mmCIF file of C-alpha atoms in Angstrom:
data_model
loop_
_atom_site.group_PDB
_atom_site.id
_atom_site.type_symbol
_atom_site.label_atom_id
_atom_site.label_comp_id
_atom_site.label_asym_id
_atom_site.label_seq_id
_atom_site.Cartn_x
_atom_site.Cartn_y
_atom_site.Cartn_z
ATOM 1 C CA MET A 9 125.524 78.590 134.305
ATOM 2 C CA LYS A 10 123.902 75.656 134.872
ATOM 3 C CA ALA A 11 119.791 74.978 134.120
ATOM 4 C CA VAL A 12 117.492 72.765 133.551
ATOM 5 C CA ARG A 13 115.779 72.693 130.154
ATOM 6 C CA TYR A 14 113.692 70.635 127.982
ATOM 7 C CA HIS A 15 114.257 70.781 124.141
ATOM 8 C CA SER A 16 110.712 68.969 123.335
ATOM 9 C CA TYR A 17 107.439 68.379 125.126
ATOM 10 C CA GLY A 18 107.080 64.825 126.606
ATOM 11 C CA ASP A 19 107.541 63.007 129.771
ATOM 12 C CA SER A 20 109.610 64.201 132.929
ATOM 13 C CA ASP A 21 112.936 62.216 130.999
ATOM 14 C CA VAL A 22 113.246 65.357 128.959
ATOM 15 C CA LEU A 23 114.416 67.616 131.692
ATOM 16 C CA VAL A 24 118.236 67.838 131.113
ATOM 17 C CA TYR A 25 120.281 69.453 133.774
ATOM 18 C CA GLU A 26 122.968 70.835 131.717
ATOM 19 C CA ASP A 27 125.040 74.137 130.679
ATOM 20 C CA ALA A 28 122.871 77.189 129.559
ATOM 21 C CA ASP A 29 123.966 80.702 128.823
ATOM 22 C CA ARG A 30 123.581 83.347 131.555
ATOM 23 C CA PRO A 31 120.693 86.000 130.595
ATOM 24 C CA VAL A 32 121.592 89.647 130.298
ATOM 25 C CA ALA A 33 119.126 92.063 131.597
ATOM 26 C CA GLY A 34 117.244 94.167 128.573
ATOM 27 C CA ALA A 35 115.462 97.198 128.567
ATOM 28 C CA GLY A 36 112.790 97.349 131.470
ATOM 29 C CA GLN A 37 113.949 93.890 133.467
ATOM 30 C CA VAL A 38 117.086 92.445 136.088
ATOM 31 C CA VAL A 39 119.099 89.482 136.370
ATOM 32 C CA VAL A 40 118.266 87.543 139.523
ATOM 33 C CA GLN A 41 120.664 85.409 140.946
ATOM 34 C CA VAL A 42 118.279 82.425 142.513
ATOM 35 C CA ALA A 43 117.519 81.204 145.534
ATOM 36 C CA GLY A 44 115.083 79.074 145.582
ATOM 37 C CA THR A 45 112.216 78.107 143.118
ATOM 38 C CA PRO A 46 108.986 75.736 143.027
ATOM 39 C CA PHE A 47 107.682 72.908 141.702
ATOM 40 C CA ASN A 48 104.667 73.830 140.377
ATOM 41 C CA PRO A 49 101.538 70.885 139.001
ATOM 42 C CA VAL A 50 101.588 73.790 135.700
ATOM 43 C CA ASP A 51 105.248 73.255 135.177
ATOM 44 C CA ALA A 52 104.544 69.517 134.457
ATOM 45 C CA VAL A 53 101.798 70.410 132.411
ATOM 46 C CA ILE A 54 103.766 72.764 130.087
ATOM 47 C CA ARG A 55 106.142 70.411 130.034
ATOM 48 C CA ALA A 56 104.174 67.404 128.157
ATOM 49 C CA GLY A 57 102.326 69.838 125.557
ATOM 50 C CA PHE A 58 99.224 69.535 126.874
ATOM 51 C CA LEU A 59 98.771 73.660 127.003
ATOM 52 C CA ARG A 60 100.686 74.555 123.548
ATOM 53 C CA GLU A 61 98.543 76.580 122.421
ATOM 54 C CA VAL A 62 97.235 78.702 125.462
ATOM 55 C CA PHE A 63 101.343 78.835 126.653
ATOM 56 C CA PRO A 64 103.712 78.089 123.569
ATOM 57 C CA VAL A 65 107.486 77.486 124.952
ATOM 58 C CA THR A 66 110.334 78.378 122.599
ATOM 59 C CA PHE A 67 113.388 75.484 122.400
ATOM 60 C CA PRO A 68 114.855 74.637 124.535
ATOM 61 C CA HIS A 69 113.185 75.833 126.703
ATOM 62 C CA ILE A 70 113.633 76.525 131.270
ATOM 63 C CA PRO A 71 111.111 75.562 133.339
ATOM 64 C CA ASN A 72 109.192 77.100 136.866
ATOM 65 C CA ILE A 73 107.311 80.000 137.287
ATOM 66 C CA ASP A 74 108.166 81.184 140.518
ATOM 67 C CA VAL A 75 111.476 82.656 141.826
ATOM 68 C CA ALA A 76 113.119 84.723 144.702
ATOM 69 C CA GLY A 77 116.932 85.312 144.748
ATOM 70 C CA VAL A 78 118.740 88.399 144.502
ATOM 71 C CA ILE A 79 119.194 90.932 142.145
ATOM 72 C CA THR A 80 122.821 90.634 139.774
ATOM 73 C CA GLU A 81 121.943 93.105 137.429
ATOM 74 C CA VAL A 82 119.864 96.265 136.302
ATOM 75 C CA GLY A 83 118.374 96.713 132.964
ATOM 76 C CA GLU A 84 118.003 100.039 131.121
ATOM 77 C CA GLY A 85 114.812 102.222 132.624
ATOM 78 C CA VAL A 86 114.699 100.051 135.787
ATOM 79 C CA SER A 87 114.069 102.593 139.093
ATOM 80 C CA GLY A 88 113.488 101.422 142.268
ATOM 81 C CA TRP A 89 115.496 98.210 142.238
ATOM 82 C CA GLN A 90 119.330 97.598 142.515
ATOM 83 C CA ALA A 91 122.052 94.656 142.668
ATOM 84 C CA GLY A 92 121.797 93.351 145.889
ATOM 85 C CA ASP A 93 117.830 93.556 146.805
ATOM 86 C CA ALA A 94 116.159 90.035 147.593
ATOM 87 C CA VAL A 95 113.073 90.012 145.282
ATOM 88 C CA VAL A 96 110.418 87.418 144.240
ATOM 89 C CA ALA A 97 108.445 87.092 141.402
ATOM 90 C CA PHE A 98 105.595 85.368 139.814
ATOM 91 C CA LEU A 99 107.441 85.004 135.725
ATOM 92 C CA PRO A 100 106.113 85.232 132.486
ATOM 93 C CA MET A 101 104.420 81.712 131.714
ATOM 94 C CA THR A 102 106.213 81.475 128.415
ATOM 95 C CA ALA A 103 109.523 83.196 129.016
ATOM 96 C CA PRO A 104 112.612 81.422 130.117
ATOM 97 C CA GLY A 105 111.793 80.230 134.023
ATOM 98 C CA ALA A 106 113.875 80.214 137.100
ATOM 99 C CA ALA A 107 115.055 76.359 136.911
ATOM 100 C CA ALA A 108 118.803 77.765 136.787
ATOM 101 C CA GLU A 109 121.349 79.663 138.857
ATOM 102 C CA TYR A 110 120.400 82.600 137.024
ATOM 103 C CA VAL A 111 117.284 84.401 135.488
ATOM 104 C CA SER A 112 116.003 87.496 133.993
ATOM 105 C CA ALA A 113 112.364 89.290 134.942
ATOM 106 C CA PRO A 114 110.482 92.003 134.006
ATOM 107 C CA ALA A 115 111.271 94.678 136.771
ATOM 108 C CA GLU A 116 107.421 95.499 136.436
ATOM 109 C CA ILE A 117 106.270 92.108 138.345
ATOM 110 C CA LEU A 118 108.838 92.600 141.466
ATOM 111 C CA ALA A 119 108.246 92.263 144.823
ATOM 112 C CA ALA A 120 111.095 92.594 147.756
ATOM 113 C CA ALA A 121 111.291 89.282 149.687
ATOM 114 C CA PRO A 122 109.763 88.742 152.453
ATOM 115 C CA ARG A 123 112.123 89.311 155.739
ATOM 116 C CA THR A 124 111.565 86.701 158.172
ATOM 117 C CA VAL A 125 111.282 83.692 156.140
ATOM 118 C CA ASP A 126 114.859 81.836 154.441
ATOM 119 C CA LEU A 127 114.872 83.509 150.452
ATOM 120 C CA ALA A 128 114.838 80.565 149.085
ATOM 121 C CA ASP A 129 111.279 79.201 150.579
ATOM 122 C CA ALA A 130 110.070 82.767 149.886
ATOM 123 C CA ALA A 131 109.735 81.224 146.298
ATOM 124 C CA ALA A 132 106.583 79.218 146.987
ATOM 125 C CA LEU A 133 104.546 82.235 147.948
ATOM 126 C CA PRO A 134 104.047 84.218 144.867
ATOM 127 C CA SER A 135 101.836 82.101 141.959
ATOM 128 C CA SER A 136 99.966 80.214 144.672
ATOM 129 C CA GLY A 137 99.501 83.286 147.077
ATOM 130 C CA LEU A 138 97.950 85.439 144.173
ATOM 131 C CA THR A 139 96.134 82.742 142.815
ATOM 132 C CA ALA A 140 94.323 82.868 146.589
ATOM 133 C CA TRP A 141 94.116 86.367 146.591
ATOM 134 C CA GLN A 142 92.547 86.924 143.173
ATOM 135 C CA ALA A 143 89.935 83.979 143.480
ATOM 136 C CA LEU A 144 88.580 85.400 147.386
ATOM 137 C CA PHE A 145 89.194 89.105 146.806
ATOM 138 C CA GLU A 146 88.728 89.673 143.116
ATOM 139 C CA HIS A 147 86.351 87.216 141.896
ATOM 140 C CA ALA A 148 84.489 86.426 144.992
ATOM 141 C CA GLU A 149 84.842 89.765 146.778
ATOM 142 C CA VAL A 150 84.852 87.510 150.683
ATOM 143 C CA LYS A 151 83.944 89.821 153.120
ATOM 144 C CA ALA A 152 83.520 88.952 156.919
ATOM 145 C CA GLY A 153 80.643 87.321 158.203
ATOM 146 C CA GLN A 154 80.226 85.419 154.652
ATOM 147 C CA SER A 155 80.919 81.496 154.719
ATOM 148 C CA VAL A 156 83.515 80.031 152.527
ATOM 149 C CA LEU A 157 84.478 76.408 151.096
ATOM 150 C CA VAL A 158 87.511 75.669 150.332
ATOM 151 C CA ASN A 159 87.608 72.371 148.418
ATOM 152 C CA GLY A 160 91.212 71.247 148.000
ATOM 153 C CA ALA A 161 92.587 72.996 151.000
ATOM 154 C CA GLY A 162 95.671 70.727 151.406
ATOM 155 C CA GLY A 163 97.701 72.259 148.440
ATOM 156 C CA ALA A 164 99.624 75.426 148.576
ATOM 157 C CA VAL A 165 96.540 77.357 146.918
ATOM 158 C CA GLY A 166 94.377 76.316 149.568
ATOM 159 C CA GLY A 167 96.796 76.889 152.472
ATOM 160 C CA TYR A 168 96.935 80.755 151.152
ATOM 161 C CA ALA A 169 93.322 80.649 150.573
ATOM 162 C CA VAL A 170 92.065 79.110 154.149
ATOM 163 C CA GLN A 171 94.226 82.284 156.049
ATOM 164 C CA LEU A 172 93.238 84.939 153.540
ATOM 165 C CA ALA A 173 89.657 83.796 154.428
ATOM 166 C CA LYS A 174 89.712 83.713 157.997
ATOM 167 C CA ARG A 175 92.058 86.803 157.964
ATOM 168 C CA ALA A 176 89.013 88.668 156.222
ATOM 169 C CA GLY A 177 86.536 87.584 158.895
ATOM 170 C CA ALA A 178 85.066 84.582 156.915
ATOM 171 C CA SER A 179 83.731 81.438 158.338
ATOM 172 C CA VAL A 180 86.074 78.557 156.436
ATOM 173 C CA THR A 181 84.955 75.092 156.024
ATOM 174 C CA ALA A 182 87.888 72.862 154.368
ATOM 175 C CA THR A 183 88.442 70.109 152.826
ATOM 176 C CA ALA A 184 92.023 68.091 152.843
ATOM 177 C CA SER A 185 93.249 64.739 153.533
ATOM 178 C CA ALA A 186 94.563 63.226 156.457
ATOM 179 C CA ARG A 187 98.040 63.777 156.241
ATOM 180 C CA SER A 188 96.792 67.690 155.762
ATOM 181 C CA LEU A 189 94.601 68.331 158.473
ATOM 182 C CA ASP A 190 96.815 69.566 161.067
ATOM 183 C CA ARG A 191 98.389 72.116 159.238
ATOM 184 C CA ILE A 192 94.871 73.663 157.592
ATOM 185 C CA ARG A 193 93.731 73.488 161.648
ATOM 186 C CA SER A 194 96.688 75.761 162.714
ATOM 187 C CA TYR A 195 95.727 78.187 159.597
ATOM 188 C CA GLY A 196 92.576 78.434 161.405
ATOM 189 C CA ALA A 197 89.976 76.616 159.770
ATOM 190 C CA ASP A 198 86.440 76.977 161.614
ATOM 191 C CA ARG A 199 85.632 73.123 160.118
ATOM 192 C CA ILE A 200 88.357 70.690 158.166
ATOM 193 C CA ILE A 201 86.720 67.856 156.337
ATOM 194 C CA ASP A 202 88.767 64.498 155.680
ATOM 195 C CA TYR A 203 87.320 63.832 151.894
ATOM 196 C CA THR A 204 89.381 60.296 151.949
ATOM 197 C CA SER A 205 86.748 59.408 155.244
ATOM 198 C CA THR A 206 83.682 61.253 154.394
ATOM 199 C CA PRO A 207 82.265 62.717 150.765
ATOM 200 C CA VAL A 208 82.182 66.249 150.645
ATOM 201 C CA LEU A 209 78.663 66.033 149.961
ATOM 202 C CA GLU A 210 77.491 64.348 152.749
ATOM 203 C CA ALA A 211 79.545 66.292 155.192
ATOM 204 C CA VAL A 212 77.704 69.279 154.760
ATOM 205 C CA ALA A 213 74.375 68.167 153.462
ATOM 206 C CA GLY A 214 71.805 70.662 154.189
ATOM 207 C CA GLN A 215 74.584 73.380 153.670
ATOM 208 C CA ARG A 216 75.120 76.180 151.497
ATOM 209 C CA PHE A 217 77.898 78.789 151.189
ATOM 210 C CA ASP A 218 78.410 82.282 150.275
ATOM 211 C CA VAL A 219 81.789 81.180 148.042
ATOM 212 C CA VAL A 220 82.653 77.754 146.674
ATOM 213 C CA LEU A 221 86.413 77.749 145.781
ATOM 214 C CA ASN A 222 87.100 74.193 144.190
ATOM 215 C CA LEU A 223 91.009 73.897 144.122
ATOM 216 C CA ALA A 224 90.462 70.200 143.318
ATOM 217 C CA THR A 225 90.607 68.632 139.515
ATOM 218 C CA THR A 226 87.089 67.669 139.246
ATOM 219 C CA SER A 227 84.698 65.836 136.341
ATOM 220 C CA PRO A 228 81.847 68.131 135.190
ATOM 221 C CA GLN A 229 79.634 65.793 137.344
ATOM 222 C CA GLU A 230 81.292 66.699 140.289
ATOM 223 C CA THR A 231 81.497 70.284 140.120
ATOM 224 C CA ALA A 232 77.978 70.672 139.116
ATOM 225 C CA ARG A 233 77.632 68.816 142.914
ATOM 226 C CA LEU A 234 79.770 71.466 144.073
ATOM 227 C CA VAL A 235 77.833 74.085 142.444
ATOM 228 C CA ASP A 236 74.844 72.938 143.862
ATOM 229 C CA LEU A 237 76.396 73.992 147.308
ATOM 230 C CA VAL A 238 76.413 77.835 146.513
ATOM 231 C CA ALA A 239 74.084 79.953 147.949
ATOM 232 C CA ASP A 240 71.093 81.638 145.809
ATOM 233 C CA GLY A 241 72.665 84.678 144.514
ATOM 234 C CA ALA A 242 76.177 83.767 145.568
ATOM 235 C CA VAL A 243 79.847 82.698 143.589
ATOM 236 C CA PHE A 244 81.537 79.307 142.639
ATOM 237 C CA VAL A 245 85.047 80.144 141.280
ATOM 238 C CA SER A 246 87.461 77.216 140.277
ATOM 239 C CA THR A 247 91.235 77.008 139.087
ATOM 240 C CA THR A 248 90.257 73.772 137.671
ATOM 241 C CA THR A 249 87.224 72.610 135.970
ATOM 242 C CA PRO A 250 85.252 75.779 135.197
ATOM 243 C CA GLY A 251 81.091 76.050 136.329
ATOM 244 C CA PRO A 252 78.322 76.012 134.110
ATOM 245 C CA ASP A 253 78.099 79.684 132.535
ATOM 246 C CA ASP A 254 74.143 79.816 133.666
ATOM 247 C CA ALA A 255 73.822 77.696 136.984
ATOM 248 C CA GLY A 256 70.558 79.411 137.882
ATOM 249 C CA ARG A 257 69.460 80.890 140.728
ATOM 250 C CA GLY A 258 71.177 83.921 140.084
ATOM 251 C CA VAL A 259 74.522 81.917 141.044
ATOM 252 C CA ARG A 260 77.692 83.015 139.464
ATOM 253 C CA THR A 261 80.799 80.816 138.177
ATOM 254 C CA VAL A 262 84.262 82.248 137.791
ATOM 255 C CA ARG A 263 87.252 80.525 136.335
ATOM 256 C CA VAL A 264 90.334 81.935 138.169
ATOM 257 C CA LEU A 265 93.668 82.652 135.190
ATOM 258 C CA THR A 266 96.122 84.121 137.734
ATOM 259 C CA ARG A 267 98.397 87.199 136.457
ATOM 260 C CA SER A 268 101.290 88.667 137.988
ATOM 261 C CA ASP A 269 100.874 91.551 140.254
ATOM 262 C CA ALA A 270 103.382 93.116 142.084
ATOM 263 C CA THR A 271 101.247 95.603 144.362
ATOM 264 C CA GLN A 272 99.167 92.433 145.616
ATOM 265 C CA LEU A 273 102.685 90.205 145.856
ATOM 266 C CA THR A 274 103.740 92.657 148.085
ATOM 267 C CA GLU A 275 100.337 92.564 150.104
ATOM 268 C CA LEU A 276 101.110 89.266 150.455
ATOM 269 C CA VAL A 277 104.867 89.672 151.907
ATOM 270 C CA THR A 278 103.844 92.445 153.921
ATOM 271 C CA ARG A 279 101.641 89.534 155.909
ATOM 272 C CA VAL A 280 104.302 87.132 155.814
ATOM 273 C CA ASP A 281 106.288 89.402 157.725
ATOM 274 C CA ALA A 282 103.486 90.480 160.291
ATOM 275 C CA GLY A 283 102.811 86.987 160.897
ATOM 276 C CA GLU A 284 99.525 87.038 159.583
ATOM 277 C CA LEU A 285 100.046 84.374 156.651
ATOM 278 C CA LYS A 286 102.754 81.527 156.709
ATOM 279 C CA ILE A 287 104.556 79.844 153.741
ATOM 280 C CA GLU A 288 104.935 76.225 154.113
ATOM 281 C CA VAL A 289 107.973 74.404 152.608
ATOM 282 C CA ALA A 290 107.803 70.323 153.032
ATOM 283 C CA GLU A 291 111.463 70.125 151.686
ATOM 284 C CA ARG A 292 114.143 71.272 149.612
ATOM 285 C CA ARG A 293 115.628 69.581 146.520
ATOM 286 C CA PRO A 294 118.825 70.249 144.394
ATOM 287 C CA LEU A 295 117.695 71.878 141.113
ATOM 288 C CA ALA A 296 119.370 68.631 139.353
ATOM 289 C CA ASP A 297 116.502 66.447 141.315
ATOM 290 C CA LEU A 298 113.705 68.298 139.193
ATOM 291 C CA ALA A 299 113.354 65.736 136.975
ATOM 292 C CA ALA A 300 112.826 63.181 139.706
ATOM 293 C CA VAL A 301 110.243 65.837 141.597
ATOM 294 C CA HIS A 302 107.947 65.877 138.456
ATOM 295 C CA ASP A 303 107.677 61.818 138.732
ATOM 296 C CA GLU A 304 106.931 61.996 142.244
ATOM 297 C CA ALA A 305 104.231 64.723 141.520
ATOM 298 C CA ALA A 306 102.461 62.481 139.007
ATOM 299 C CA ALA A 307 102.806 59.634 141.274
ATOM 300 C CA GLY A 308 101.239 61.279 143.944
ATOM 301 C CA ARG A 309 103.697 61.062 146.606
ATOM 302 C CA LEU A 310 105.357 64.588 147.243
ATOM 303 C CA ALA A 311 104.777 65.721 150.568
ATOM 304 C CA GLY A 312 103.833 69.534 149.673
ATOM 305 C CA LYS A 313 105.739 72.125 148.431
ATOM 306 C CA THR A 314 109.101 71.226 146.856
ATOM 307 C CA ILE A 315 112.024 73.947 146.705
ATOM 308 C CA LEU A 316 114.195 73.543 144.083
ATOM 309 C CA THR A 317 117.504 75.174 144.699
ATOM 310 C CA PRO A 318 120.731 75.361 142.677
ATOM 311 C CA ALA A 319 124.012 74.129 143.438
#
């Protein structure tokens, strides 16, 4: 099969589109023929070696942690799945990934793919959707009537977070750049701050929130200022720079480390099929373009979620 692999850590030029052995289904696994796999920023961080102590990989390594596709092989001990089933999954971080024509996956992490979107585009849901879900409902325990600030709503996780918080009955303030404003508005955000024209702290001066969800890369000083926006006894949740262990005023701070969860992913799929959750894909590219996509992401030129499709 064709796959993109890298044989050492490094810049994007270590990514090589080449022949690789097709995986087989071990006990408890299935093999999925890949319909689509998105670029995620963490893919580039792992490729560069910055997370080698947290997520060590074996070379040559196939990147990409999200997949949508069709099962072609079922391993020993797997029940509930069969060849021909369309599935989505958030793959183990250090296992061979989905930047290939085929990938093996533990059956326990699979969810049936949504029926109302193109299968390749469904690959944009798993890790981003799960991050938003776990941040809001496991860590922040968002409830109807609460106020939520989503800092960095223009990204994939932020888009899902705005939609999920609104569906939960929260009042949502979202920060995004000008190019994302219309999309975030379509998700139902109550207020949108274009941070490129008005600093967030200036725009929300005098206001505090029940939940501040930080999805943007922030310095410790910027993070501390965001924590100041949290109401007494409320919660600051971050996927990037963690808040202080003791923020004072009874404020709880949480760092999100997303895990694969088939039950939660199934719930997200159900909401997609019910028309309650939109999957946004900016473009599709051939799998062989993955190195160029890494470069464009590093330069800030990606228009949004980019799906790679095998030939």
